[in-house]
Amino acid sequence: MKFAVVLLAVVLLAGCAADPPAAAPPPADTHGDFVLPADAYAFTLPETGRIDLARELLAGKCMRRLGYAFDPDQARQQIAAGNAHTVTDLGWYGNKRRYGVTDPAIAARYGYHLVNRNLGGTSPAPGFGALTPAMRTALTGTCTREAVTALSPDGVVGEADVVAALGSGSFRDALHDPAVTAAFARWSACMLESGHHYASPAVAGTDFDIDSPHITPAETAAASADVVCKQRTHVLDVWHGFEATDQNGQIARHRTAFAAARSGHDVEMRRVDAVLAAEL
């Protein structure tokens, strides 16, 4: 789960430019995440946390100028804690639950629930206490706009549309690929052996309330069987393999668009780093 962005219809720009700039290699510990080609052009969840912090610090400075109290240290602590929880649950790139539950230990203990059920774990406005109506208006209007503009002059912060479309498109297309659907059928037959009726792993666990604080034995049993069947049928190799191949093909066909996305990512992160260095 990367930035919550509105996925607009994207016209991919074909081109024959040089290869897009190389991204930093994945860290040694990706927190059990799956890595896809799109991730080289996207924001990692730790980067998203830094963007959130920079935006909050800039907005907080604006709020102070308007006469409202803001605690930057509290904002740092809240955002850091929330981001740590998010990375634990969703991985370095946000793909850890892309294919459902895959870790047998997590399935046995938490079922289909996230480990950190209150994902993010921060208040809606880190660094502030309770917001009065006037404070909320100033924060969500004037000060947030000012912060976003400082980070991105065009007023758009986060993942490029072409990158978001790549990730959502390959996932959607995988659900209709014959090799993937055949793997789903094998997984479904495996699940049926233990009494669980799911057409595919994409819908596994949807009959449980993962927002409830209670995790039932039925849920952990289903999730554990889900993981076992994924391993037995190699469905993850097929599913992830399709997406990786599909994304690589799209990137190769639209090099100019992805080079621009990577460049935009790097420019935005330099602005974020400058804000954080100035506000420390």
PDB file of C-alpha atoms in Angstrom:
ATOM      1  CA  MET A   1       0.000   0.000   0.000  1.00  0.00           C
ATOM      2  CA  LYS A   2       1.891   2.940  -1.234  1.00  0.00           C
ATOM      3  CA  PHE A   3       0.562   6.533  -1.457  1.00  0.00           C
ATOM      4  CA  ALA A   4      -3.177   6.752  -1.557  1.00  0.00           C
ATOM      5  CA  VAL A   5      -3.437   8.327  -5.003  1.00  0.00           C
ATOM      6  CA  VAL A   6      -6.266   8.753  -7.448  1.00  0.00           C
ATOM      7  CA  LEU A   7      -5.525   6.492 -10.392  1.00  0.00           C
ATOM      8  CA  LEU A   8      -6.241   8.555 -13.460  1.00  0.00           C
ATOM      9  CA  ALA A   9      -6.485   7.167 -16.968  1.00  0.00           C
ATOM     10  CA  VAL A  10      -2.949   7.217 -18.279  1.00  0.00           C
ATOM     11  CA  VAL A  11      -1.759   7.521 -21.829  1.00  0.00           C
ATOM     12  CA  LEU A  12       1.631   5.844 -21.886  1.00  0.00           C
ATOM     13  CA  LEU A  13       4.154   7.697 -23.949  1.00  0.00           C
ATOM     14  CA  ALA A  14       6.124   5.432 -26.196  1.00  0.00           C
ATOM     15  CA  GLY A  15       9.721   6.341 -26.798  1.00  0.00           C
ATOM     16  CA  CYS A  16      13.175   5.106 -27.525  1.00  0.00           C
ATOM     17  CA  ALA A  17      15.086   7.097 -24.936  1.00  0.00           C
ATOM     18  CA  ALA A  18      17.984   5.755 -22.986  1.00  0.00           C
ATOM     19  CA  ASP A  19      17.301   3.331 -20.150  1.00  0.00           C
ATOM     20  CA  PRO A  20      15.594   4.938 -17.144  1.00  0.00           C
ATOM     21  CA  PRO A  21      17.918   5.885 -14.279  1.00  0.00           C
ATOM     22  CA  ALA A  22      18.754   2.949 -12.053  1.00  0.00           C
ATOM     23  CA  ALA A  23      17.031   2.850  -8.712  1.00  0.00           C
ATOM     24  CA  ALA A  24      18.737   1.960  -5.471  1.00  0.00           C
ATOM     25  CA  PRO A  25      18.935  -1.814  -4.956  1.00  0.00           C
ATOM     26  CA  PRO A  26      16.435  -3.382  -2.546  1.00  0.00           C
ATOM     27  CA  PRO A  27      17.590  -3.464   1.086  1.00  0.00           C
ATOM     28  CA  ALA A  28      18.789  -6.762   2.525  1.00  0.00           C
ATOM     29  CA  ASP A  29      15.611  -6.928   4.627  1.00  0.00           C
ATOM     30  CA  THR A  30      12.441  -6.071   2.691  1.00  0.00           C
ATOM     31  CA  HIS A  31      10.260  -7.311   5.581  1.00  0.00           C
ATOM     32  CA  GLY A  32       8.956 -10.295   3.624  1.00  0.00           C
ATOM     33  CA  ASP A  33       7.893  -8.115   0.705  1.00  0.00           C
ATOM     34  CA  PHE A  34       7.553  -9.052  -2.953  1.00  0.00           C
ATOM     35  CA  VAL A  35       9.648  -6.969  -5.340  1.00  0.00           C
ATOM     36  CA  LEU A  36       8.259  -5.977  -8.744  1.00  0.00           C
ATOM     37  CA  PRO A  37       9.787  -3.976 -11.607  1.00  0.00           C
ATOM     38  CA  ALA A  38       7.425  -1.049 -10.912  1.00  0.00           C
ATOM     39  CA  ASP A  39       9.062  -0.625  -7.516  1.00  0.00           C
ATOM     40  CA  ALA A  40      12.155   0.850  -9.162  1.00  0.00           C
ATOM     41  CA  TYR A  41      10.035   3.891 -10.069  1.00  0.00           C
ATOM     42  CA  ALA A  42       7.729   4.037  -7.045  1.00  0.00           C
ATOM     43  CA  PHE A  43       8.144   5.419  -3.544  1.00  0.00           C
ATOM     44  CA  THR A  44       9.027   2.891  -0.879  1.00  0.00           C
ATOM     45  CA  LEU A  45       6.975   2.978   2.290  1.00  0.00           C
ATOM     46  CA  PRO A  46       9.902   4.465   4.274  1.00  0.00           C
ATOM     47  CA  GLU A  47      10.139   7.185   1.614  1.00  0.00           C
ATOM     48  CA  THR A  48       6.402   7.753   1.954  1.00  0.00           C
ATOM     49  CA  GLY A  49       6.964   8.200   5.686  1.00  0.00           C
ATOM     50  CA  ARG A  50       9.602  10.853   5.016  1.00  0.00           C
ATOM     51  CA  ILE A  51       7.253  12.650   2.625  1.00  0.00           C
ATOM     52  CA  ASP A  52       4.506  12.570   5.265  1.00  0.00           C
ATOM     53  CA  LEU A  53       6.867  13.992   7.853  1.00  0.00           C
ATOM     54  CA  ALA A  54       8.124  16.771   5.586  1.00  0.00           C
ATOM     55  CA  ARG A  55       4.567  17.726   4.684  1.00  0.00           C
ATOM     56  CA  GLU A  56       3.489  17.766   8.337  1.00  0.00           C
ATOM     57  CA  LEU A  57       6.481  19.867   9.410  1.00  0.00           C
ATOM     58  CA  LEU A  58       5.816  22.404   6.679  1.00  0.00           C
ATOM     59  CA  ALA A  59       2.108  22.491   7.471  1.00  0.00           C
ATOM     60  CA  GLY A  60       2.909  22.813  11.179  1.00  0.00           C
ATOM     61  CA  LYS A  61       5.179  25.774  10.526  1.00  0.00           C
ATOM     62  CA  CYS A  62       2.333  27.407   8.615  1.00  0.00           C
ATOM     63  CA  MET A  63      -0.077  26.702  11.472  1.00  0.00           C
ATOM     64  CA  ARG A  64       2.303  28.262  13.982  1.00  0.00           C
ATOM     65  CA  ARG A  65       2.462  31.350  11.785  1.00  0.00           C
ATOM     66  CA  LEU A  66      -1.333  31.512  12.023  1.00  0.00           C
ATOM     67  CA  GLY A  67      -1.137  31.328  15.804  1.00  0.00           C
ATOM     68  CA  TYR A  68      -1.869  27.628  16.430  1.00  0.00           C
ATOM     69  CA  ALA A  69       0.221  25.247  18.551  1.00  0.00           C
ATOM     70  CA  PHE A  70       2.226  22.522  16.808  1.00  0.00           C
ATOM     71  CA  ASP A  71       4.726  20.071  18.345  1.00  0.00           C
ATOM     72  CA  PRO A  72       7.241  18.935  15.674  1.00  0.00           C
ATOM     73  CA  ASP A  73       8.855  16.352  17.956  1.00  0.00           C
ATOM     74  CA  GLN A  74       5.496  14.723  18.607  1.00  0.00           C
ATOM     75  CA  ALA A  75       4.809  14.707  14.858  1.00  0.00           C
ATOM     76  CA  ARG A  76       8.136  12.988  14.217  1.00  0.00           C
ATOM     77  CA  GLN A  77       7.430  10.334  16.838  1.00  0.00           C
ATOM     78  CA  GLN A  78       3.893   9.649  15.655  1.00  0.00           C
ATOM     79  CA  ILE A  79       4.805   9.414  11.991  1.00  0.00           C
ATOM     80  CA  ALA A  80       7.867   7.241  12.684  1.00  0.00           C
ATOM     81  CA  ALA A  81       5.800   4.813  14.771  1.00  0.00           C
ATOM     82  CA  GLY A  82       3.045   4.663  12.184  1.00  0.00           C
ATOM     83  CA  ASN A  83       5.474   4.082   9.331  1.00  0.00           C
ATOM     84  CA  ALA A  84       7.249   1.306  11.246  1.00  0.00           C
ATOM     85  CA  HIS A  85       3.896  -0.445  11.721  1.00  0.00           C
ATOM     86  CA  THR A  86       3.041  -0.015   8.053  1.00  0.00           C
ATOM     87  CA  VAL A  87       6.358  -1.482   6.879  1.00  0.00           C
ATOM     88  CA  THR A  88       5.928  -4.447   9.238  1.00  0.00           C
ATOM     89  CA  ASP A  89       2.479  -5.142   7.811  1.00  0.00           C
ATOM     90  CA  LEU A  90       2.943  -4.270   4.157  1.00  0.00           C
ATOM     91  CA  GLY A  91       6.680  -4.556   3.508  1.00  0.00           C
ATOM     92  CA  TRP A  92       9.299  -2.175   2.131  1.00  0.00           C
ATOM     93  CA  TYR A  93       7.439  -1.615  -1.145  1.00  0.00           C
ATOM     94  CA  GLY A  94       3.883  -2.166   0.059  1.00  0.00           C
ATOM     95  CA  ASN A  95       3.483  -5.521  -1.695  1.00  0.00           C
ATOM     96  CA  LYS A  96       3.595  -7.891   1.273  1.00  0.00           C
ATOM     97  CA  ARG A  97      -0.148  -8.532   1.176  1.00  0.00           C
ATOM     98  CA  ARG A  98      -0.491  -8.114  -2.582  1.00  0.00           C
ATOM     99  CA  TYR A  99      -1.128 -11.844  -2.912  1.00  0.00           C
ATOM    100  CA  GLY A 100      -2.873 -12.252   0.413  1.00  0.00           C
ATOM    101  CA  VAL A 101      -1.374 -13.830   3.512  1.00  0.00           C
ATOM    102  CA  THR A 102       1.854 -15.701   2.726  1.00  0.00           C
ATOM    103  CA  ASP A 103       3.674 -16.043   6.059  1.00  0.00           C
ATOM    104  CA  PRO A 104       2.743 -19.227   7.974  1.00  0.00           C
ATOM    105  CA  ALA A 105       3.569 -17.735  11.376  1.00  0.00           C
ATOM    106  CA  ILE A 106       1.425 -14.658  10.749  1.00  0.00           C
ATOM    107  CA  ALA A 107      -1.411 -16.805   9.384  1.00  0.00           C
ATOM    108  CA  ALA A 108      -1.347 -19.061  12.449  1.00  0.00           C
ATOM    109  CA  ARG A 109      -1.446 -16.160  14.900  1.00  0.00           C
ATOM    110  CA  TYR A 110      -3.317 -13.368  13.127  1.00  0.00           C
ATOM    111  CA  GLY A 111      -5.260 -15.096  10.369  1.00  0.00           C
ATOM    112  CA  TYR A 112      -6.035 -12.553   7.670  1.00  0.00           C
ATOM    113  CA  HIS A 113      -5.660  -9.610  10.068  1.00  0.00           C
ATOM    114  CA  LEU A 114      -2.747  -7.246   9.803  1.00  0.00           C
ATOM    115  CA  VAL A 115      -0.272  -7.567  12.660  1.00  0.00           C
ATOM    116  CA  ASN A 116      -0.803  -3.894  13.512  1.00  0.00           C
ATOM    117  CA  ARG A 117      -4.560  -3.643  13.228  1.00  0.00           C
ATOM    118  CA  ASN A 118      -4.633   0.141  13.539  1.00  0.00           C
ATOM    119  CA  LEU A 119      -2.560   0.587  10.418  1.00  0.00           C
ATOM    120  CA  GLY A 120      -0.450   3.711  10.665  1.00  0.00           C
ATOM    121  CA  GLY A 121      -1.105   4.165  14.369  1.00  0.00           C
ATOM    122  CA  THR A 122      -1.077   7.960  14.216  1.00  0.00           C
ATOM    123  CA  SER A 123      -3.687  10.651  14.738  1.00  0.00           C
ATOM    124  CA  PRO A 124      -5.144  12.297  11.615  1.00  0.00           C
ATOM    125  CA  ALA A 125      -3.004  15.351  12.408  1.00  0.00           C
ATOM    126  CA  PRO A 126       0.348  14.360  13.954  1.00  0.00           C
ATOM    127  CA  GLY A 127       1.830  17.070  16.130  1.00  0.00           C
ATOM    128  CA  PHE A 128      -1.514  18.606  17.013  1.00  0.00           C
ATOM    129  CA  GLY A 129      -3.920  17.953  19.821  1.00  0.00           C
ATOM    130  CA  ALA A 130      -7.645  18.009  19.233  1.00  0.00           C
ATOM    131  CA  LEU A 131      -8.450  20.127  16.207  1.00  0.00           C
ATOM    132  CA  THR A 132     -11.029  22.859  16.511  1.00  0.00           C
ATOM    133  CA  PRO A 133     -13.128  23.556  13.394  1.00  0.00           C
ATOM    134  CA  ALA A 134     -11.040  26.655  12.697  1.00  0.00           C
ATOM    135  CA  MET A 135      -7.787  24.707  13.069  1.00  0.00           C
ATOM    136  CA  ARG A 136      -9.051  21.943  10.780  1.00  0.00           C
ATOM    137  CA  THR A 137     -10.015  24.469   8.128  1.00  0.00           C
ATOM    138  CA  ALA A 138      -6.620  26.153   8.274  1.00  0.00           C
ATOM    139  CA  LEU A 139      -4.718  22.864   8.300  1.00  0.00           C
ATOM    140  CA  THR A 140      -6.571  21.071   5.516  1.00  0.00           C
ATOM    141  CA  GLY A 141      -6.823  24.181   3.409  1.00  0.00           C
ATOM    142  CA  THR A 142      -4.189  26.893   3.505  1.00  0.00           C
ATOM    143  CA  CYS A 143      -1.387  25.061   5.301  1.00  0.00           C
ATOM    144  CA  THR A 144      -1.624  21.704   3.551  1.00  0.00           C
ATOM    145  CA  ARG A 145      -1.714  23.431   0.155  1.00  0.00           C
ATOM    146  CA  GLU A 146       1.330  25.472   1.129  1.00  0.00           C
ATOM    147  CA  ALA A 147       3.201  22.347   2.265  1.00  0.00           C
ATOM    148  CA  VAL A 148       2.339  20.360  -0.854  1.00  0.00           C
ATOM    149  CA  THR A 149       3.374  23.212  -3.141  1.00  0.00           C
ATOM    150  CA  ALA A 150       6.736  23.461  -1.350  1.00  0.00           C
ATOM    151  CA  LEU A 151       7.351  19.750  -1.975  1.00  0.00           C
ATOM    152  CA  SER A 152       5.990  19.708  -5.510  1.00  0.00           C
ATOM    153  CA  PRO A 153       5.381  22.957  -7.422  1.00  0.00           C
ATOM    154  CA  ASP A 154       2.738  21.273  -9.580  1.00  0.00           C
ATOM    155  CA  GLY A 155       0.768  20.420  -6.440  1.00  0.00           C
ATOM    156  CA  VAL A 156       0.998  16.653  -6.865  1.00  0.00           C
ATOM    157  CA  VAL A 157       2.929  14.699  -4.235  1.00  0.00           C
ATOM    158  CA  GLY A 158       3.660  11.002  -4.575  1.00  0.00           C
ATOM    159  CA  GLU A 159       3.639   8.299  -7.166  1.00  0.00           C
ATOM    160  CA  ALA A 160       3.489   9.181 -10.858  1.00  0.00           C
ATOM    161  CA  ASP A 161       0.288   8.127 -12.624  1.00  0.00           C
ATOM    162  CA  VAL A 162       2.231   5.940 -15.045  1.00  0.00           C
ATOM    163  CA  VAL A 163       3.718   3.956 -12.143  1.00  0.00           C
ATOM    164  CA  ALA A 164       0.415   3.584 -10.328  1.00  0.00           C
ATOM    165  CA  ALA A 165      -1.248   2.436 -13.552  1.00  0.00           C
ATOM    166  CA  LEU A 166       1.494  -0.130 -14.137  1.00  0.00           C
ATOM    167  CA  GLY A 167       0.992  -1.689 -10.717  1.00  0.00           C
ATOM    168  CA  SER A 168      -2.785  -1.822 -10.873  1.00  0.00           C
ATOM    169  CA  GLY A 169      -2.825  -2.930 -14.511  1.00  0.00           C
ATOM    170  CA  SER A 170      -0.528  -5.922 -14.104  1.00  0.00           C
ATOM    171  CA  PHE A 171      -2.486  -7.098 -11.066  1.00  0.00           C
ATOM    172  CA  ARG A 172      -5.767  -6.822 -12.959  1.00  0.00           C
ATOM    173  CA  ASP A 173      -4.393  -8.575 -16.047  1.00  0.00           C
ATOM    174  CA  ALA A 174      -2.922 -11.406 -13.975  1.00  0.00           C
ATOM    175  CA  LEU A 175      -6.394 -12.366 -12.777  1.00  0.00           C
ATOM    176  CA  HIS A 176      -7.319 -13.225 -16.376  1.00  0.00           C
ATOM    177  CA  ASP A 177      -4.103 -14.940 -17.491  1.00  0.00           C
ATOM    178  CA  PRO A 178      -4.652 -18.661 -18.283  1.00  0.00           C
ATOM    179  CA  ALA A 179      -1.554 -19.821 -16.417  1.00  0.00           C
ATOM    180  CA  VAL A 180      -2.503 -17.787 -13.357  1.00  0.00           C
ATOM    181  CA  THR A 181      -6.134 -18.920 -13.368  1.00  0.00           C
ATOM    182  CA  ALA A 182      -4.976 -22.543 -13.731  1.00  0.00           C
ATOM    183  CA  ALA A 183      -2.765 -22.063 -10.669  1.00  0.00           C
ATOM    184  CA  PHE A 184      -5.746 -20.547  -8.862  1.00  0.00           C
ATOM    185  CA  ALA A 185      -7.803 -23.644  -9.700  1.00  0.00           C
ATOM    186  CA  ARG A 186      -5.118 -25.918  -8.212  1.00  0.00           C
ATOM    187  CA  TRP A 187      -4.998 -23.744  -5.092  1.00  0.00           C
ATOM    188  CA  SER A 188      -8.807 -23.793  -4.819  1.00  0.00           C
ATOM    189  CA  ALA A 189      -8.849 -27.599  -5.052  1.00  0.00           C
ATOM    190  CA  CYS A 190      -6.196 -27.771  -2.341  1.00  0.00           C
ATOM    191  CA  MET A 191      -8.239 -25.503  -0.078  1.00  0.00           C
ATOM    192  CA  LEU A 192     -11.342 -27.620  -0.651  1.00  0.00           C
ATOM    193  CA  GLU A 193      -9.510 -30.629   0.780  1.00  0.00           C
ATOM    194  CA  SER A 194      -9.510 -28.884   4.161  1.00  0.00           C
ATOM    195  CA  GLY A 195     -13.090 -27.660   3.825  1.00  0.00           C
ATOM    196  CA  HIS A 196     -12.481 -24.098   2.604  1.00  0.00           C
ATOM    197  CA  HIS A 197     -14.462 -22.872  -0.388  1.00  0.00           C
ATOM    198  CA  TYR A 198     -12.712 -20.065  -2.255  1.00  0.00           C
ATOM    199  CA  ALA A 199     -12.612 -19.582  -6.008  1.00  0.00           C
ATOM    200  CA  SER A 200      -9.156 -18.021  -5.884  1.00  0.00           C
ATOM    201  CA  PRO A 201      -6.559 -16.712  -3.420  1.00  0.00           C
ATOM    202  CA  ALA A 202      -7.572 -13.198  -4.470  1.00  0.00           C
ATOM    203  CA  VAL A 203     -10.797 -13.602  -2.466  1.00  0.00           C
ATOM    204  CA  ALA A 204      -9.476 -15.751   0.378  1.00  0.00           C
ATOM    205  CA  GLY A 205     -10.424 -14.439   3.803  1.00  0.00           C
ATOM    206  CA  THR A 206     -13.090 -12.038   2.572  1.00  0.00           C
ATOM    207  CA  ASP A 207     -15.668 -13.868   4.676  1.00  0.00           C
ATOM    208  CA  PHE A 208     -13.884 -12.796   7.882  1.00  0.00           C
ATOM    209  CA  ASP A 209     -14.129  -9.370   9.522  1.00  0.00           C
ATOM    210  CA  ILE A 210     -10.522  -8.212   9.556  1.00  0.00           C
ATOM    211  CA  ASP A 211     -11.543  -4.932  11.167  1.00  0.00           C
ATOM    212  CA  SER A 212     -12.744  -6.762  14.248  1.00  0.00           C
ATOM    213  CA  PRO A 213     -10.344  -6.942  17.204  1.00  0.00           C
ATOM    214  CA  HIS A 214     -11.238 -10.634  17.545  1.00  0.00           C
ATOM    215  CA  ILE A 215      -9.405 -13.307  15.571  1.00  0.00           C
ATOM    216  CA  THR A 216     -11.291 -16.585  15.495  1.00  0.00           C
ATOM    217  CA  PRO A 217      -9.881 -20.130  15.275  1.00  0.00           C
ATOM    218  CA  ALA A 218     -11.809 -20.522  12.009  1.00  0.00           C
ATOM    219  CA  GLU A 219      -9.937 -17.549  10.546  1.00  0.00           C
ATOM    220  CA  THR A 220      -6.482 -18.743  11.563  1.00  0.00           C
ATOM    221  CA  ALA A 221      -7.297 -22.242  10.270  1.00  0.00           C
ATOM    222  CA  ALA A 222      -8.359 -20.866   6.892  1.00  0.00           C
ATOM    223  CA  ALA A 223      -5.339 -18.563   6.648  1.00  0.00           C
ATOM    224  CA  SER A 224      -2.954 -21.368   7.579  1.00  0.00           C
ATOM    225  CA  ALA A 225      -4.486 -23.648   4.957  1.00  0.00           C
ATOM    226  CA  ASP A 226      -4.242 -20.781   2.459  1.00  0.00           C
ATOM    227  CA  VAL A 227      -0.488 -20.465   2.999  1.00  0.00           C
ATOM    228  CA  VAL A 228       0.052 -24.232   2.814  1.00  0.00           C
ATOM    229  CA  CYS A 229      -1.878 -24.443  -0.452  1.00  0.00           C
ATOM    230  CA  LYS A 230       0.022 -21.514  -1.924  1.00  0.00           C
ATOM    231  CA  GLN A 231       3.256 -23.324  -1.175  1.00  0.00           C
ATOM    232  CA  ARG A 232       2.000 -26.677  -2.428  1.00  0.00           C
ATOM    233  CA  THR A 233       0.621 -25.351  -5.726  1.00  0.00           C
ATOM    234  CA  HIS A 234       3.385 -22.762  -6.366  1.00  0.00           C
ATOM    235  CA  VAL A 235       0.667 -20.224  -7.124  1.00  0.00           C
ATOM    236  CA  LEU A 236       2.814 -17.323  -5.944  1.00  0.00           C
ATOM    237  CA  ASP A 237       5.571 -18.178  -8.426  1.00  0.00           C
ATOM    238  CA  VAL A 238       3.057 -18.096 -11.278  1.00  0.00           C
ATOM    239  CA  TRP A 239       1.134 -15.034 -10.083  1.00  0.00           C
ATOM    240  CA  HIS A 240       4.157 -12.903  -9.212  1.00  0.00           C
ATOM    241  CA  GLY A 241       5.978 -14.196 -12.304  1.00  0.00           C
ATOM    242  CA  PHE A 242       3.207 -12.994 -14.600  1.00  0.00           C
ATOM    243  CA  GLU A 243       3.234  -9.533 -13.032  1.00  0.00           C
ATOM    244  CA  ALA A 244       7.014  -9.226 -13.230  1.00  0.00           C
ATOM    245  CA  THR A 245       7.058 -10.204 -16.914  1.00  0.00           C
ATOM    246  CA  ASP A 246       4.128  -7.951 -17.754  1.00  0.00           C
ATOM    247  CA  GLN A 247       5.627  -4.950 -15.965  1.00  0.00           C
ATOM    248  CA  ASN A 248       9.045  -5.431 -17.556  1.00  0.00           C
ATOM    249  CA  GLY A 249       7.392  -5.441 -20.975  1.00  0.00           C
ATOM    250  CA  GLN A 250       5.487  -2.238 -20.258  1.00  0.00           C
ATOM    251  CA  ILE A 251       8.598  -0.490 -18.974  1.00  0.00           C
ATOM    252  CA  ALA A 252      10.595  -1.545 -22.039  1.00  0.00           C
ATOM    253  CA  ARG A 253       7.877  -0.233 -24.360  1.00  0.00           C
ATOM    254  CA  HIS A 254       7.502   3.111 -22.599  1.00  0.00           C
ATOM    255  CA  ARG A 255      11.007   4.037 -21.500  1.00  0.00           C
ATOM    256  CA  THR A 256      10.506   7.790 -21.782  1.00  0.00           C
ATOM    257  CA  ALA A 257       7.513   7.810 -19.448  1.00  0.00           C
ATOM    258  CA  PHE A 258       9.250   5.696 -16.820  1.00  0.00           C
ATOM    259  CA  ALA A 259      12.478   7.688 -17.066  1.00  0.00           C
ATOM    260  CA  ALA A 260      10.423  10.807 -16.349  1.00  0.00           C
ATOM    261  CA  ALA A 261       8.707   9.065 -13.415  1.00  0.00           C
ATOM    262  CA  ARG A 262      12.025   8.074 -11.890  1.00  0.00           C
ATOM    263  CA  SER A 263      13.423  11.556 -12.384  1.00  0.00           C
ATOM    264  CA  GLY A 264      10.335  13.045 -10.734  1.00  0.00           C
ATOM    265  CA  HIS A 265      10.728  10.638  -7.820  1.00  0.00           C
ATOM    266  CA  ASP A 266      14.335  11.690  -7.301  1.00  0.00           C
ATOM    267  CA  VAL A 267      13.564  15.414  -7.527  1.00  0.00           C
ATOM    268  CA  GLU A 268      10.751  15.097  -5.006  1.00  0.00           C
ATOM    269  CA  MET A 269      12.887  13.149  -2.550  1.00  0.00           C
ATOM    270  CA  ARG A 270      15.641  15.774  -2.797  1.00  0.00           C
ATOM    271  CA  ARG A 271      13.079  18.422  -1.837  1.00  0.00           C
ATOM    272  CA  VAL A 272      11.879  16.233   1.039  1.00  0.00           C
ATOM    273  CA  ASP A 273      15.427  15.688   2.282  1.00  0.00           C
ATOM    274  CA  ALA A 274      16.096  19.414   2.149  1.00  0.00           C
ATOM    275  CA  VAL A 275      12.981  20.129   4.218  1.00  0.00           C
ATOM    276  CA  LEU A 276      13.883  17.495   6.790  1.00  0.00           C
ATOM    277  CA  ALA A 277      17.462  18.745   7.041  1.00  0.00           C
ATOM    278  CA  ALA A 278      16.259  22.313   7.568  1.00  0.00           C
ATOM    279  CA  GLU A 279      13.665  21.319  10.155  1.00  0.00           C
ATOM    280  CA  LEU A 280      15.895  19.082  12.316  1.00  0.00           C
TER     281      LEU A 280
END
